[in-house]
mmCIF file of N, CA, C and O in Angstrom:
data_model
loop_
_atom_site.group_PDB
_atom_site.id
_atom_site.type_symbol
_atom_site.label_atom_id
_atom_site.label_comp_id
_atom_site.label_asym_id
_atom_site.label_seq_id
_atom_site.Cartn_x
_atom_site.Cartn_y
_atom_site.Cartn_z
ATOM 1 N N MET A 28 10.303 43.386 -13.671
ATOM 2 C CA MET A 28 10.084 42.338 -14.759
ATOM 3 C C MET A 28 10.989 42.555 -15.747
ATOM 4 O O MET A 28 10.730 43.925 -16.202
ATOM 5 N N LYS A 29 11.671 41.801 -16.494
ATOM 6 C CA LYS A 29 12.462 42.213 -17.740
ATOM 7 C C LYS A 29 11.329 42.367 -18.798
ATOM 8 O O LYS A 29 10.598 41.563 -19.065
ATOM 9 N N GLU A 30 11.884 43.246 -19.926
ATOM 10 C CA GLU A 30 11.137 43.379 -20.981
ATOM 11 C C GLU A 30 11.116 42.315 -21.770
ATOM 12 O O GLU A 30 12.150 41.587 -22.005
ATOM 13 N N GLN A 31 10.093 41.901 -22.521
ATOM 14 C CA GLN A 31 9.946 40.778 -23.499
ATOM 15 C C GLN A 31 10.368 40.885 -24.475
ATOM 16 O O GLN A 31 10.154 42.111 -25.135
ATOM 17 N N LYS A 32 11.085 40.387 -25.466
ATOM 18 C CA LYS A 32 11.571 40.431 -26.739
ATOM 19 C C LYS A 32 11.352 39.249 -27.712
ATOM 20 O O LYS A 32 11.098 38.308 -27.303
ATOM 21 N N TRP A 33 11.047 39.833 -28.932
ATOM 22 C CA TRP A 33 10.878 38.627 -30.057
ATOM 23 C C TRP A 33 12.312 38.496 -30.665
ATOM 24 O O TRP A 33 13.059 39.321 -30.984
ATOM 25 N N THR A 34 12.630 37.458 -30.963
ATOM 26 C CA THR A 34 13.822 36.918 -31.548
ATOM 27 C C THR A 34 13.745 36.532 -33.196
ATOM 28 O O THR A 34 12.727 35.731 -33.456
ATOM 29 N N HIS A 35 14.038 37.425 -34.188
ATOM 30 C CA HIS A 35 14.045 37.094 -35.548
ATOM 31 C C HIS A 35 15.268 36.851 -36.229
ATOM 32 O O HIS A 35 16.421 37.197 -35.781
ATOM 33 N N GLU A 36 15.125 36.100 -37.281
ATOM 34 C CA GLU A 36 16.328 36.079 -38.266
ATOM 35 C C GLU A 36 16.174 36.910 -39.394
ATOM 36 O O GLU A 36 15.049 37.353 -39.760
ATOM 37 N N GLY A 37 17.250 37.615 -39.826
ATOM 38 C CA GLY A 37 17.166 38.507 -41.029
ATOM 39 C C GLY A 37 18.493 38.719 -41.789
ATOM 40 O O GLY A 37 19.358 37.968 -41.414
ATOM 41 N N VAL A 38 18.332 39.494 -42.808
ATOM 42 C CA VAL A 38 19.478 39.930 -43.682
ATOM 43 C C VAL A 38 19.692 41.204 -43.552
ATOM 44 O O VAL A 38 18.978 42.009 -43.770
ATOM 45 N N ILE A 39 21.188 41.522 -43.439
ATOM 46 C CA ILE A 39 21.573 43.250 -43.362
ATOM 47 C C ILE A 39 21.478 43.586 -44.984
ATOM 48 O O ILE A 39 21.908 42.885 -45.599
ATOM 49 N N VAL A 40 20.800 44.779 -44.923
ATOM 50 C CA VAL A 40 20.548 45.328 -46.321
ATOM 51 C C VAL A 40 21.369 46.515 -46.478
ATOM 52 O O VAL A 40 22.021 46.564 -47.491
ATOM 53 N N GLU A 41 21.420 47.314 -45.550
ATOM 54 C CA GLU A 41 22.350 48.549 -45.673
ATOM 55 C C GLU A 41 23.124 48.819 -44.540
ATOM 56 O O GLU A 41 22.635 48.560 -43.441
ATOM 57 N N SER A 42 24.220 49.225 -44.562
ATOM 58 C CA SER A 42 25.123 49.512 -43.270
ATOM 59 C C SER A 42 25.040 51.269 -43.196
ATOM 60 O O SER A 42 25.196 52.045 -44.194
ATOM 61 N N LEU A 43 24.760 51.527 -41.938
ATOM 62 C CA LEU A 43 24.785 53.000 -41.484
ATOM 63 C C LEU A 43 25.691 53.434 -40.770
ATOM 64 O O LEU A 43 26.399 52.501 -40.215
ATOM 65 N N PRO A 44 25.881 54.527 -40.434
ATOM 66 C CA PRO A 44 26.931 55.051 -39.234
ATOM 67 C C PRO A 44 26.739 54.494 -38.045
ATOM 68 O O PRO A 44 25.566 54.110 -37.609
ATOM 69 N N ASN A 45 27.826 54.530 -37.010
ATOM 70 C CA ASN A 45 27.884 54.098 -35.698
ATOM 71 C C ASN A 45 27.214 52.827 -35.465
ATOM 72 O O ASN A 45 26.402 52.750 -34.453
ATOM 73 N N GLY A 46 27.428 51.813 -36.198
ATOM 74 C CA GLY A 46 27.233 50.489 -36.034
ATOM 75 C C GLY A 46 25.705 50.160 -35.972
ATOM 76 O O GLY A 46 25.074 49.146 -35.525
ATOM 77 N N MET A 47 25.046 50.822 -36.870
ATOM 78 C CA MET A 47 23.515 50.783 -37.323
ATOM 79 C C MET A 47 23.504 50.134 -38.491
ATOM 80 O O MET A 47 24.330 50.488 -39.409
ATOM 81 N N PHE A 48 22.480 49.451 -38.783
ATOM 82 C CA PHE A 48 22.240 48.649 -40.053
ATOM 83 C C PHE A 48 20.742 48.457 -40.292
ATOM 84 O O PHE A 48 19.765 48.454 -39.297
ATOM 85 N N ARG A 49 20.266 48.466 -41.465
ATOM 86 C CA ARG A 49 18.809 48.166 -42.127
ATOM 87 C C ARG A 49 18.909 46.834 -42.198
ATOM 88 O O ARG A 49 19.554 45.941 -42.822
ATOM 89 N N VAL A 50 17.856 46.021 -41.303
ATOM 90 C CA VAL A 50 18.017 44.458 -41.292
ATOM 91 C C VAL A 50 16.702 44.166 -42.028
ATOM 92 O O VAL A 50 15.442 44.641 -41.561
ATOM 93 N N LYS A 51 16.388 43.125 -43.148
ATOM 94 C CA LYS A 51 15.325 42.762 -43.782
ATOM 95 C C LYS A 51 15.006 41.325 -43.055
ATOM 96 O O LYS A 51 15.794 40.489 -42.981
ATOM 97 N N LEU A 52 13.864 41.257 -42.250
ATOM 98 C CA LEU A 52 13.492 40.145 -41.529
ATOM 99 C C LEU A 52 12.910 39.090 -42.565
ATOM 100 O O LEU A 52 12.597 39.365 -43.540
ATOM 101 N N ASP A 53 12.895 37.815 -41.836
ATOM 102 C CA ASP A 53 12.369 36.779 -42.702
ATOM 103 C C ASP A 53 10.647 36.991 -42.887
ATOM 104 O O ASP A 53 10.267 36.497 -44.109
ATOM 105 N N ASN A 54 10.135 37.686 -42.243
ATOM 106 C CA ASN A 54 8.513 38.113 -42.407
ATOM 107 C C ASN A 54 8.657 39.422 -43.362
ATOM 108 O O ASN A 54 7.421 40.042 -43.437
ATOM 109 N N GLU A 55 9.600 39.630 -43.982
ATOM 110 C CA GLU A 55 9.718 40.863 -44.954
ATOM 111 C C GLU A 55 9.673 42.299 -44.354
ATOM 112 O O GLU A 55 9.560 43.427 -45.060
ATOM 113 N N ASP A 56 9.670 42.314 -43.097
ATOM 114 C CA ASP A 56 9.617 43.668 -42.285
ATOM 115 C C ASP A 56 11.159 44.189 -42.328
ATOM 116 O O ASP A 56 11.975 43.521 -42.238
ATOM 117 N N VAL A 57 11.384 45.590 -42.481
ATOM 118 C CA VAL A 57 12.657 46.368 -42.443
ATOM 119 C C VAL A 57 12.506 47.053 -41.067
ATOM 120 O O VAL A 57 11.889 47.946 -40.818
ATOM 121 N N VAL A 58 13.746 46.481 -40.310
ATOM 122 C CA VAL A 58 13.861 47.387 -39.085
ATOM 123 C C VAL A 58 15.328 48.034 -38.850
ATOM 124 O O VAL A 58 16.281 47.585 -39.736
ATOM 125 N N LEU A 59 15.421 48.858 -38.067
ATOM 126 C CA LEU A 59 16.757 49.440 -37.570
ATOM 127 C C LEU A 59 17.501 48.707 -36.741
ATOM 128 O O LEU A 59 17.075 48.571 -35.690
ATOM 129 N N GLY A 60 18.610 48.030 -36.895
ATOM 130 C CA GLY A 60 19.183 47.428 -36.003
ATOM 131 C C GLY A 60 20.533 47.886 -35.579
ATOM 132 O O GLY A 60 21.307 48.523 -36.353
ATOM 133 N N TYR A 61 20.916 47.810 -34.186
ATOM 134 C CA TYR A 61 22.168 48.228 -33.653
ATOM 135 C C TYR A 61 22.974 47.076 -32.966
ATOM 136 O O TYR A 61 22.210 46.107 -32.498
ATOM 137 N N ILE A 62 24.269 47.270 -33.150
ATOM 138 C CA ILE A 62 25.265 45.949 -32.647
ATOM 139 C C ILE A 62 25.188 45.995 -31.273
ATOM 140 O O ILE A 62 25.198 46.813 -30.490
ATOM 141 N N SER A 63 25.006 44.822 -30.646
ATOM 142 C CA SER A 63 25.008 44.580 -29.196
ATOM 143 C C SER A 63 26.499 44.446 -28.608
ATOM 144 O O SER A 63 27.310 44.596 -29.415
ATOM 145 N N GLY A 64 26.629 44.788 -27.372
ATOM 146 C CA GLY A 64 27.867 45.139 -26.782
ATOM 147 C C GLY A 64 28.962 43.991 -26.965
ATOM 148 O O GLY A 64 30.250 44.322 -27.230
ATOM 149 N N LYS A 65 28.647 42.734 -26.983
ATOM 150 C CA LYS A 65 29.454 41.695 -27.030
ATOM 151 C C LYS A 65 30.110 41.520 -28.720
ATOM 152 O O LYS A 65 31.401 41.236 -28.875
ATOM 153 N N ILE A 66 29.233 41.920 -29.474
ATOM 154 C CA ILE A 66 29.805 42.033 -30.934
ATOM 155 C C ILE A 66 30.681 43.135 -31.190
ATOM 156 O O ILE A 66 31.649 42.907 -31.682
ATOM 157 N N ARG A 67 30.227 44.113 -30.708
ATOM 158 C CA ARG A 67 31.120 45.514 -30.735
ATOM 159 C C ARG A 67 32.504 45.264 -30.045
ATOM 160 O O ARG A 67 33.478 45.414 -30.488
ATOM 161 N N LYS A 68 32.391 44.690 -28.777
ATOM 162 C CA LYS A 68 33.649 44.190 -28.009
ATOM 163 C C LYS A 68 34.645 43.456 -28.667
ATOM 164 O O LYS A 68 35.992 43.625 -28.669
ATOM 165 N N ASN A 69 34.235 42.323 -29.387
ATOM 166 C CA ASN A 69 34.955 41.210 -30.156
ATOM 167 C C ASN A 69 35.155 41.477 -31.554
ATOM 168 O O ASN A 69 35.699 40.864 -32.402
ATOM 169 N N PHE A 70 34.875 42.864 -32.097
ATOM 170 C CA PHE A 70 35.275 43.501 -33.343
ATOM 171 C C PHE A 70 34.700 42.584 -34.364
ATOM 172 O O PHE A 70 35.506 42.077 -35.213
ATOM 173 N N ILE A 71 33.388 41.959 -34.344
ATOM 174 C CA ILE A 71 33.031 41.236 -35.278
ATOM 175 C C ILE A 71 32.466 41.863 -36.321
ATOM 176 O O ILE A 71 31.556 42.778 -36.219
ATOM 177 N N ARG A 72 32.998 41.755 -37.764
ATOM 178 C CA ARG A 72 32.433 42.647 -38.888
ATOM 179 C C ARG A 72 31.381 42.253 -39.422
ATOM 180 O O ARG A 72 31.074 41.060 -39.557
ATOM 181 N N MET A 73 30.480 43.183 -39.623
ATOM 182 C CA MET A 73 29.191 42.860 -40.236
ATOM 183 C C MET A 73 29.176 43.518 -41.650
ATOM 184 O O MET A 73 29.442 44.918 -41.520
ATOM 185 N N LEU A 74 28.639 43.140 -42.572
ATOM 186 C CA LEU A 74 28.335 43.469 -44.029
ATOM 187 C C LEU A 74 27.307 43.346 -44.590
ATOM 188 O O LEU A 74 26.452 42.351 -44.257
ATOM 189 N N PRO A 75 26.815 44.040 -45.493
ATOM 190 C CA PRO A 75 25.391 43.817 -46.215
ATOM 191 C C PRO A 75 25.639 42.439 -46.753
ATOM 192 O O PRO A 75 26.451 41.986 -47.404
ATOM 193 N N GLY A 76 24.339 41.709 -46.548
ATOM 194 C CA GLY A 76 24.193 40.528 -47.079
ATOM 195 C C GLY A 76 24.508 39.309 -46.035
ATOM 196 O O GLY A 76 24.002 38.119 -46.054
ATOM 197 N N ASP A 77 25.175 39.724 -44.860
ATOM 198 C CA ASP A 77 25.178 38.880 -43.746
ATOM 199 C C ASP A 77 23.803 38.442 -43.299
ATOM 200 O O ASP A 77 23.030 39.277 -42.876
ATOM 201 N N LYS A 78 23.560 37.189 -42.781
ATOM 202 C CA LYS A 78 22.416 36.677 -42.069
ATOM 203 C C LYS A 78 22.679 36.880 -40.643
ATOM 204 O O LYS A 78 23.925 36.546 -39.959
ATOM 205 N N VAL A 79 21.797 37.458 -39.900
ATOM 206 C CA VAL A 79 21.965 37.944 -38.444
ATOM 207 C C VAL A 79 20.735 37.332 -37.460
ATOM 208 O O VAL A 79 19.516 37.140 -38.198
ATOM 209 N N LYS A 80 20.792 37.280 -36.241
ATOM 210 C CA LYS A 80 19.696 36.961 -35.406
ATOM 211 C C LYS A 80 19.714 38.391 -34.591
ATOM 212 O O LYS A 80 20.514 39.004 -34.158
ATOM 213 N N ILE A 81 18.465 38.838 -34.538
ATOM 214 C CA ILE A 81 18.145 40.216 -33.798
ATOM 215 C C ILE A 81 16.907 40.191 -32.844
ATOM 216 O O ILE A 81 16.034 39.424 -32.922
ATOM 217 N N GLU A 82 17.018 40.987 -31.859
ATOM 218 C CA GLU A 82 16.042 40.887 -30.863
ATOM 219 C C GLU A 82 15.376 42.245 -31.057
ATOM 220 O O GLU A 82 15.754 43.263 -30.975
ATOM 221 N N VAL A 83 13.939 42.006 -31.009
ATOM 222 C CA VAL A 83 13.186 43.306 -31.508
ATOM 223 C C VAL A 83 12.143 43.464 -30.039
ATOM 224 O O VAL A 83 11.507 42.479 -29.649
ATOM 225 N N SER A 84 12.098 44.806 -29.530
ATOM 226 C CA SER A 84 11.130 44.972 -28.649
ATOM 227 C C SER A 84 9.736 44.831 -28.754
ATOM 228 O O SER A 84 9.240 44.971 -30.097
ATOM 229 N N ARG A 85 8.700 44.572 -27.927
ATOM 230 C CA ARG A 85 7.529 44.435 -28.215
ATOM 231 C C ARG A 85 6.851 45.699 -28.314
ATOM 232 O O ARG A 85 5.929 45.895 -28.958
ATOM 233 N N TYR A 86 7.557 46.851 -27.621
ATOM 234 C CA TYR A 86 6.879 48.087 -27.680
ATOM 235 C C TYR A 86 7.400 48.887 -28.727
ATOM 236 O O TYR A 86 6.505 49.739 -29.213
ATOM 237 N N ASP A 87 8.482 48.695 -29.656
ATOM 238 C CA ASP A 87 8.931 49.316 -30.583
ATOM 239 C C ASP A 87 9.453 48.328 -31.567
ATOM 240 O O ASP A 87 10.615 47.788 -31.433
ATOM 241 N N SER A 88 8.681 48.079 -32.449
ATOM 242 C CA SER A 88 9.040 47.094 -33.365
ATOM 243 C C SER A 88 9.786 47.444 -34.711
ATOM 244 O O SER A 88 10.008 46.791 -35.648
ATOM 245 N N THR A 89 10.268 48.724 -34.685
ATOM 246 C CA THR A 89 10.999 49.283 -35.683
ATOM 247 C C THR A 89 12.222 49.204 -35.435
ATOM 248 O O THR A 89 13.308 49.550 -36.414
ATOM 249 N N ARG A 90 13.005 48.936 -34.248
ATOM 250 C CA ARG A 90 14.192 48.857 -33.910
ATOM 251 C C ARG A 90 14.543 47.689 -33.198
ATOM 252 O O ARG A 90 13.763 46.885 -32.824
ATOM 253 N N GLY A 91 15.904 47.097 -33.231
ATOM 254 C CA GLY A 91 16.112 45.781 -32.644
ATOM 255 C C GLY A 91 17.645 46.077 -32.363
ATOM 256 O O GLY A 91 18.443 46.729 -32.940
ATOM 257 N N ARG A 92 18.106 44.771 -31.809
ATOM 258 C CA ARG A 92 19.487 44.676 -31.202
ATOM 259 C C ARG A 92 20.140 43.582 -31.843
ATOM 260 O O ARG A 92 19.548 42.407 -31.741
ATOM 261 N N ILE A 93 21.060 43.632 -32.671
ATOM 262 C CA ILE A 93 21.766 42.631 -33.454
ATOM 263 C C ILE A 93 22.465 41.751 -32.467
ATOM 264 O O ILE A 93 23.504 42.246 -31.851
ATOM 265 N N VAL A 94 22.279 40.383 -32.190
ATOM 266 C CA VAL A 94 22.836 39.599 -31.113
ATOM 267 C C VAL A 94 23.746 38.471 -31.469
ATOM 268 O O VAL A 94 24.605 38.085 -30.956
ATOM 269 N N TYR A 95 23.398 38.220 -32.862
ATOM 270 C CA TYR A 95 24.412 37.089 -33.479
ATOM 271 C C TYR A 95 24.421 37.139 -34.943
ATOM 272 O O TYR A 95 23.587 37.545 -35.584
ATOM 273 N N ARG A 96 25.660 36.968 -35.504
ATOM 274 C CA ARG A 96 26.028 36.895 -36.987
ATOM 275 C C ARG A 96 26.071 35.433 -37.221
ATOM 276 O O ARG A 96 27.001 34.628 -36.792
ATOM 277 N N MET A 97 25.271 34.856 -38.223
ATOM 278 C CA MET A 97 25.322 33.435 -38.692
ATOM 279 C C MET A 97 26.379 33.359 -39.461
ATOM 280 O O MET A 97 27.124 34.234 -40.235
ATOM 281 N N ARG A 98 26.973 31.956 -39.476
ATOM 282 C CA ARG A 98 28.090 31.555 -40.135
ATOM 283 C C ARG A 98 27.642 31.459 -41.926
ATOM 284 O O ARG A 98 26.683 30.872 -42.010
ATOM 285 N N ASN A 99 28.450 31.682 -42.809
ATOM 286 C CA ASN A 99 28.116 31.699 -44.099
ATOM 287 C C ASN A 99 29.073 30.193 -44.434
ATOM 288 O O ASN A 99 30.233 30.323 -44.250
ATOM 289 N N ARG A 100 28.485 29.366 -45.146
ATOM 290 C CA ARG A 100 29.169 28.313 -45.542
ATOM 291 C C ARG A 100 30.363 28.553 -46.664
ATOM 292 O O ARG A 100 31.091 28.058 -46.495
ATOM 293 N N ASP A 101 30.171 29.524 -47.622
ATOM 294 C CA ASP A 101 30.866 29.518 -48.632
ATOM 295 C C ASP A 101 32.070 30.436 -48.276
ATOM 296 O O ASP A 101 33.065 30.648 -48.870
ATOM 297 N N SER A 102 32.105 31.306 -46.969
ATOM 298 C CA SER A 102 32.984 32.272 -46.543
ATOM 299 C C SER A 102 34.402 31.537 -46.071
ATOM 300 O O SER A 102 35.408 31.982 -46.126
ATOM 301 N N GLY A 103 34.225 30.081 -45.414
ATOM 302 C CA GLY A 103 35.566 29.587 -45.026
ATOM 303 C C GLY A 103 36.348 29.009 -46.027
ATOM 304 O O GLY A 103 37.461 28.528 -45.458
ATOM 305 N N SER A 104 35.829 28.770 -47.050
ATOM 306 C CA SER A 104 36.551 27.953 -48.018
ATOM 307 C C SER A 104 37.364 28.871 -48.878
ATOM 308 O O SER A 104 36.817 29.276 -49.984
ATOM 309 N N ALA A 105 38.710 29.240 -48.629
ATOM 310 C CA ALA A 105 39.466 29.860 -49.533
ATOM 311 C C ALA A 105 40.479 28.786 -50.330
ATOM 312 O O ALA A 105 41.292 28.173 -49.718
ATOM 313 N N ASP A 106 40.623 28.850 -51.594
ATOM 314 C CA ASP A 106 41.247 28.009 -52.399
ATOM 315 C C ASP A 106 42.301 28.749 -52.930
ATOM 316 O O ASP A 106 42.614 29.854 -53.154
#
């Protein structure tokens, strides 16, 4: 049986080496997040301040896998 995961939304607070980030969740918890394979493969750039979707294991709630970067409304408008 597959491991159950919780999905949260949060904001990247700090960028760490090797594709690791500190992510502050909506419930004010801070977890260590790492980039999932698809994001790494497609060279999606992550910066502090980006809103992300993260999967957190039920067994270790201090680490999670970043699975999606949310779109920012103001980043697409270049005048």
